Short mmCIF file of C-alpha atoms and ligand atoms in Angstrom, two decimals:
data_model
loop_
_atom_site.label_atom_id
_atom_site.label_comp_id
_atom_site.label_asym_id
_atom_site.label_seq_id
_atom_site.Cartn_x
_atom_site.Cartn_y
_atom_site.Cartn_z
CA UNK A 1 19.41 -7.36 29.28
CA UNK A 2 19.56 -8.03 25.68
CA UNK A 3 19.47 -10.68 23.60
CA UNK A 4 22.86 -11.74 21.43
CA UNK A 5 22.93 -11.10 17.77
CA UNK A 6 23.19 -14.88 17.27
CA UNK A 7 20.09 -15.74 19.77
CA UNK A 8 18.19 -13.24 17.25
CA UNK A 9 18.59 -15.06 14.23
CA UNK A 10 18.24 -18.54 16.49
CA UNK A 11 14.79 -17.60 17.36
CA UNK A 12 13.95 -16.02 14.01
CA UNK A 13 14.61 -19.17 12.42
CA UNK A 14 12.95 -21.42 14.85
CA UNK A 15 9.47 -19.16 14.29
CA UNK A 16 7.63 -20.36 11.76
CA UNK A 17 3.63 -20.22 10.42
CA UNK A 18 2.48 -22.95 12.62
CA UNK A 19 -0.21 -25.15 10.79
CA UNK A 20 -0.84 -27.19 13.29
CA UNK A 21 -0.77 -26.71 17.25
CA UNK A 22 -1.40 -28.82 20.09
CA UNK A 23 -4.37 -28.26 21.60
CA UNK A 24 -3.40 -29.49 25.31
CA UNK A 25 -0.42 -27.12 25.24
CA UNK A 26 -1.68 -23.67 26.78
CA UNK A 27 0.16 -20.37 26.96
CA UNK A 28 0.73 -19.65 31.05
CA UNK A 29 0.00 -17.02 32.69
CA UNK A 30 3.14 -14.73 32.64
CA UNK A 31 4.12 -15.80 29.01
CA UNK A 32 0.71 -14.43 28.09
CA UNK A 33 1.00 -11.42 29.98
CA UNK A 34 4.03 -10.59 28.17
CA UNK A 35 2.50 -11.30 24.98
CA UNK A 36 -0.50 -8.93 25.52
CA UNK A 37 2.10 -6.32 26.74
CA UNK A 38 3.45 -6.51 23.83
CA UNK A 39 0.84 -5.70 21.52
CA UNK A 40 -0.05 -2.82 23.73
CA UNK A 41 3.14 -1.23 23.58
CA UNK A 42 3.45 -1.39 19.82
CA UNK A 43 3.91 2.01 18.47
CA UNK A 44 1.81 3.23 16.06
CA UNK A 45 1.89 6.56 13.77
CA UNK A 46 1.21 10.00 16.20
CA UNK A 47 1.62 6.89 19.02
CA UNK A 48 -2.62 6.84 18.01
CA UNK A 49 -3.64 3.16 18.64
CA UNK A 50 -6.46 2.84 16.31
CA UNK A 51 -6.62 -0.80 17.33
CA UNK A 52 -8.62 -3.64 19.63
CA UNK A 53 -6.81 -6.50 19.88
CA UNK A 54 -9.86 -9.50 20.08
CA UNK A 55 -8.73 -12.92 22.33
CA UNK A 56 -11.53 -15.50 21.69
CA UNK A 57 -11.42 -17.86 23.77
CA UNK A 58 -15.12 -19.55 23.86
CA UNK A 59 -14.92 -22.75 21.95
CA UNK A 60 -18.28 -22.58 20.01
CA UNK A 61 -17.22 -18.96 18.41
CA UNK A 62 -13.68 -20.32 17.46
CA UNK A 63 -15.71 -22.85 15.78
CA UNK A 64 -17.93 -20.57 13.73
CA UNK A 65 -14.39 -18.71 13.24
CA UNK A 66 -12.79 -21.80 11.76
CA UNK A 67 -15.60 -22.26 8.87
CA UNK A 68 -14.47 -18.31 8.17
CA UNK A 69 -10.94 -18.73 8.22
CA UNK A 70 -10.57 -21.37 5.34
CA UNK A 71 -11.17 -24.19 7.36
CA UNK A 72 -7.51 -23.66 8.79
CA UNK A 73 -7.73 -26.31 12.14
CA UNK A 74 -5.03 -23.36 13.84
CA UNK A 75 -8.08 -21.42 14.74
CA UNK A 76 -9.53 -24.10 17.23
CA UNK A 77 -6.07 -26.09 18.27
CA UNK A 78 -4.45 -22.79 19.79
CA UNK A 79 -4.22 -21.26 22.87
CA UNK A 80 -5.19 -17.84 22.33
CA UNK A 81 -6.99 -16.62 19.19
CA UNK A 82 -5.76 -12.54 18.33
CA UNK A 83 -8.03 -10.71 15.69
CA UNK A 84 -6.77 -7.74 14.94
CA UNK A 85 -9.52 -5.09 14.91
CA UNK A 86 -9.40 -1.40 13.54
CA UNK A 87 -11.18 1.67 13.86
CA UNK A 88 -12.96 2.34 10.28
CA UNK A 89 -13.22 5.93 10.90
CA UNK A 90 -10.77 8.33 12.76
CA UNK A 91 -12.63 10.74 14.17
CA UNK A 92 -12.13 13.82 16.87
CA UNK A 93 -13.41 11.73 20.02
CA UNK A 94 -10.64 8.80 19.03
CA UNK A 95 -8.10 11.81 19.44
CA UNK A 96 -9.52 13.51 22.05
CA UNK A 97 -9.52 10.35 24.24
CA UNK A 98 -5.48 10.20 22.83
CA UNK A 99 -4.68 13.41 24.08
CA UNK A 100 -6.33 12.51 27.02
CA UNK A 101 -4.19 9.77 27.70
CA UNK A 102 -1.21 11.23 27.15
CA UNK A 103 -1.87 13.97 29.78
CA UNK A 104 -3.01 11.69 32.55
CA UNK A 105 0.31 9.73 32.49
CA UNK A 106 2.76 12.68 31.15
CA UNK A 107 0.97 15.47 33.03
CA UNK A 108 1.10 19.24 31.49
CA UNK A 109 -2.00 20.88 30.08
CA UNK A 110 -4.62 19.79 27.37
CA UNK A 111 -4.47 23.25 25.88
CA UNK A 112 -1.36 22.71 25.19
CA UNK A 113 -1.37 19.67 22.53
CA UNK A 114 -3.87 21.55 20.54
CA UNK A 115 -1.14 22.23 17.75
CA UNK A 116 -0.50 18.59 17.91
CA UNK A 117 -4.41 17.84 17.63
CA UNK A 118 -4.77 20.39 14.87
CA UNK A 119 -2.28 18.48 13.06
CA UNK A 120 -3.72 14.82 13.46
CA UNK A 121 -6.71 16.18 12.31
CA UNK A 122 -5.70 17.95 9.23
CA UNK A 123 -3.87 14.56 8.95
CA UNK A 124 -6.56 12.21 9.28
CA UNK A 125 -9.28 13.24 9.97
CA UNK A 126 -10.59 16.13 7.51
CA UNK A 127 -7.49 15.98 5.19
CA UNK A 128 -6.45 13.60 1.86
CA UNK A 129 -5.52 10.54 4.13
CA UNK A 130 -8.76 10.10 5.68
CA UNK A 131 -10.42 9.06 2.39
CA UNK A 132 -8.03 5.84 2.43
CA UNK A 133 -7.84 6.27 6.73
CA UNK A 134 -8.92 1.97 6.68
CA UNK A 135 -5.52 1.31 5.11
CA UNK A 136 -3.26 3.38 7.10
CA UNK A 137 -5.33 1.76 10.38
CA UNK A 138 -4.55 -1.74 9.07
CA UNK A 139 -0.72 -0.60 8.76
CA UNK A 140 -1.20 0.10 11.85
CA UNK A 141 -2.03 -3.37 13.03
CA UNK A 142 0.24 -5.45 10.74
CA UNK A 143 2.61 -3.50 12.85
CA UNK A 144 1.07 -5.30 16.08
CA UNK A 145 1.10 -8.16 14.05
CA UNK A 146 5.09 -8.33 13.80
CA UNK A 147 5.25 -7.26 17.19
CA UNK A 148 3.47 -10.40 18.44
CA UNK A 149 4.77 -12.62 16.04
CA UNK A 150 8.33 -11.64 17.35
CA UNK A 151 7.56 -11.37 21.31
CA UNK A 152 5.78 -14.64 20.74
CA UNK A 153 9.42 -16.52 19.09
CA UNK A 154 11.73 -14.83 21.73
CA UNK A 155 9.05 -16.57 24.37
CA UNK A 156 9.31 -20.08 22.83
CA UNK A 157 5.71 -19.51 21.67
CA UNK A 158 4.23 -20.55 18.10
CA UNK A 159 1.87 -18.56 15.91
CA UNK A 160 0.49 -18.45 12.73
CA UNK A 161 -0.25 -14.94 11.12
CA UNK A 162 -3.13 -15.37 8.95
CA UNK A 163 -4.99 -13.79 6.32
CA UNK A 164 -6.92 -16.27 5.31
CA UNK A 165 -9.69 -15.57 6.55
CA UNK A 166 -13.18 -13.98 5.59
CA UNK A 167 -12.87 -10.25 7.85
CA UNK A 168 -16.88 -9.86 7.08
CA UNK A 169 -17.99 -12.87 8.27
CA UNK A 170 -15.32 -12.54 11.58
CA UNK A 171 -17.34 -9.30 11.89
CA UNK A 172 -20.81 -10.51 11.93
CA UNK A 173 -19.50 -13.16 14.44
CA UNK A 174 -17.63 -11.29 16.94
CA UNK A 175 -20.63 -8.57 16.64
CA UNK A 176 -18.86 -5.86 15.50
CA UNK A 177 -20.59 -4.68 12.05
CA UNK A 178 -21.96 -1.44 12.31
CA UNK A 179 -19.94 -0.77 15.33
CA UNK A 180 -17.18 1.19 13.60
CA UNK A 181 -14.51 -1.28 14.00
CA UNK A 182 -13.52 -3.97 11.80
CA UNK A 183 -11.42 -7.24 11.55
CA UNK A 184 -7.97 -7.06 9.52
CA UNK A 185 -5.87 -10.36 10.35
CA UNK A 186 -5.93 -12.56 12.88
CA UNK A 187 -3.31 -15.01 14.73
CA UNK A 188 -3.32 -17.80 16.46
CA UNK A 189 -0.71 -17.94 18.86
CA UNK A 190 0.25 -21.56 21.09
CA UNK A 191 2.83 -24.79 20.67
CA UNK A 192 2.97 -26.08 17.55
CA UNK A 193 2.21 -30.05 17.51
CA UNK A 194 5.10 -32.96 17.69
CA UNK A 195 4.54 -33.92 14.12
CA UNK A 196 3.71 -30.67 12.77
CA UNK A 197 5.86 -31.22 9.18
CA UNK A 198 6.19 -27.49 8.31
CA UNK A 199 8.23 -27.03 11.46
CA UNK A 200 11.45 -28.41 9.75
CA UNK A 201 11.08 -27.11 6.64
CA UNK A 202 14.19 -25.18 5.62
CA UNK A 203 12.67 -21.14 5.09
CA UNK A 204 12.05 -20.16 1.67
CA UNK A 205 13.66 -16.24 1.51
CA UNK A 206 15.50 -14.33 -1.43
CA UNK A 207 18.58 -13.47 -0.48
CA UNK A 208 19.94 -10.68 1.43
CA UNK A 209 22.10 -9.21 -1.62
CA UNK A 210 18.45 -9.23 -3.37
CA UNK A 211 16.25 -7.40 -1.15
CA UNK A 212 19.10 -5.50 1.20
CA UNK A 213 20.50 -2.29 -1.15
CA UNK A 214 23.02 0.27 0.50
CA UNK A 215 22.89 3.42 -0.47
CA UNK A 216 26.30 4.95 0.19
C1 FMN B 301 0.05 -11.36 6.75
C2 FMN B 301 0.24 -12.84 6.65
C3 FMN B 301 -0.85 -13.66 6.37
C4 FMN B 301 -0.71 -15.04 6.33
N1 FMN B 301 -1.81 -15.86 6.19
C5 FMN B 301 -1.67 -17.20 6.38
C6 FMN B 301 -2.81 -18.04 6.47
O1 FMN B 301 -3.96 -17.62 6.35
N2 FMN B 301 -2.61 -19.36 6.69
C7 FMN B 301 -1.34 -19.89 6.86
O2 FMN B 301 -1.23 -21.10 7.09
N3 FMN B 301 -0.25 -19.11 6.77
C8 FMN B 301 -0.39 -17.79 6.53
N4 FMN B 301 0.73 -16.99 6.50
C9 FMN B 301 2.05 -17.60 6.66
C10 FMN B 301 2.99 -17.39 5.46
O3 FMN B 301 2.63 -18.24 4.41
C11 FMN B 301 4.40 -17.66 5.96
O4 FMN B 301 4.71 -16.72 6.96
C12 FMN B 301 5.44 -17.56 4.86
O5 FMN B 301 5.23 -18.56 3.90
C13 FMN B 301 6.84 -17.68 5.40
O6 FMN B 301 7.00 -18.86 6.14
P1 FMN B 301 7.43 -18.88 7.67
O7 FMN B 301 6.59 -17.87 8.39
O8 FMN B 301 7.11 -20.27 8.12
O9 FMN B 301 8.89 -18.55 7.75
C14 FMN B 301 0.59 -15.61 6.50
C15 FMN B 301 1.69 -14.77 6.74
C16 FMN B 301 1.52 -13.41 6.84
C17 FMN B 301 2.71 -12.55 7.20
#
């Protein structure tokens, strides 16, 4: 069922930030399916979700996307465009609807989680962390955003995590100012092109005695 220690670092070293795809090449049908899985089961602080995960897929839109994104050609020439989209504002409803959730598939009684509301809320919602809540959402979604990036290697899939891009502009595209969510970082995901150069690039990394300390 798992994956060797050696396979790990194989496909951690074969992913790489694809700048350029090919554009015939299109993620099937299961391989996607495990992909979207994936950023659905990503955990997330109090297991909150205070995410939309956007996949554009009309051609004219990825165009107006490219012109906000750079210019970077990965936006058009993928398979599936992600933009990662957060809630601006926690509020009661978002945990409500949470709470919700978790008693429709775990059973038990609403009443019961109100400790675990009260909490959230002096959390996040009425307490010191919601004045900078927009960060700790977008934590949230780089988290998503490693997910994918990893499900996509161990599926022989290419992506390019990008924050080059204008999140505004994304907004006023995808129609989502004023709507209480917001774009943070996008990724194309797809097979990156025969002659795409950066794909044999050695990686550029400090080295593990530089950013690994053990505390013993
Ligand atoms: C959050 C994030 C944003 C990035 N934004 C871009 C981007 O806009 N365009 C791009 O070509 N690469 C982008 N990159 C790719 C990085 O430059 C790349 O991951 C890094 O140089 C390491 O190279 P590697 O991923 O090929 O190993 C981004 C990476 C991350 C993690």
């Amino acid at each position: 069922m798992f994956l060797s220690a050696e396979k790990i670092v194989e496909l951690q070293n074969w992913r790489y930030a694809t700048k350029k795809f090919n554009p015939s090449k299109k993620i099937d049908d299961k391989s996607w399916k495990a992909i979207e899985d994936s950023l659905v089961l990503t955990p997330s602080s109090y297991g909150l979700q205070p995410w939309k995960f956007y996949v554009v897929q009309n051609p004219e839109i990825r165009n107006e996307l490219m012109a906000a994104s750079w210019k970077q050609a990965q936006v058009v020439d993928c398979s599936h465009l992600i933009v990662f989209v957060i809630k601006e504002k926690l509020d009661e409803a978002h945990i409500d609807s949470f709470l919700k959730s978790m008693v429709d598939t775990r059973g038990g009684d609403l009443a019961a989680l109100d400790g675990y509301k009260k909490m959230m809320m002096g959390d996040l919602v009425t307490g010191a962390r919601s004045q900078v809540i927009g960060e700790w959402a977008a934590r949230q979604a780089y988290i998503a955003l490693g997910n994918l990036m990893t499900t996509c290697a161990f599926l022989g899939v290419d992506a390019c995590p990008m924050e080059g891009i204008n999140p505004k502009k994304y907004d006023e595209i995808l129609g989502l100012t004023g709507s209480g969510w917001k774009t943070v970082v996008a990724c194309p995901v797809g097979y990156r092109a025969n002659d795409d150069k950066y794909s044999s690039l050695k990686k550029v990394r400090f080295k593990n005695s530089e950013v690994v300390t053990f505390v013993k």
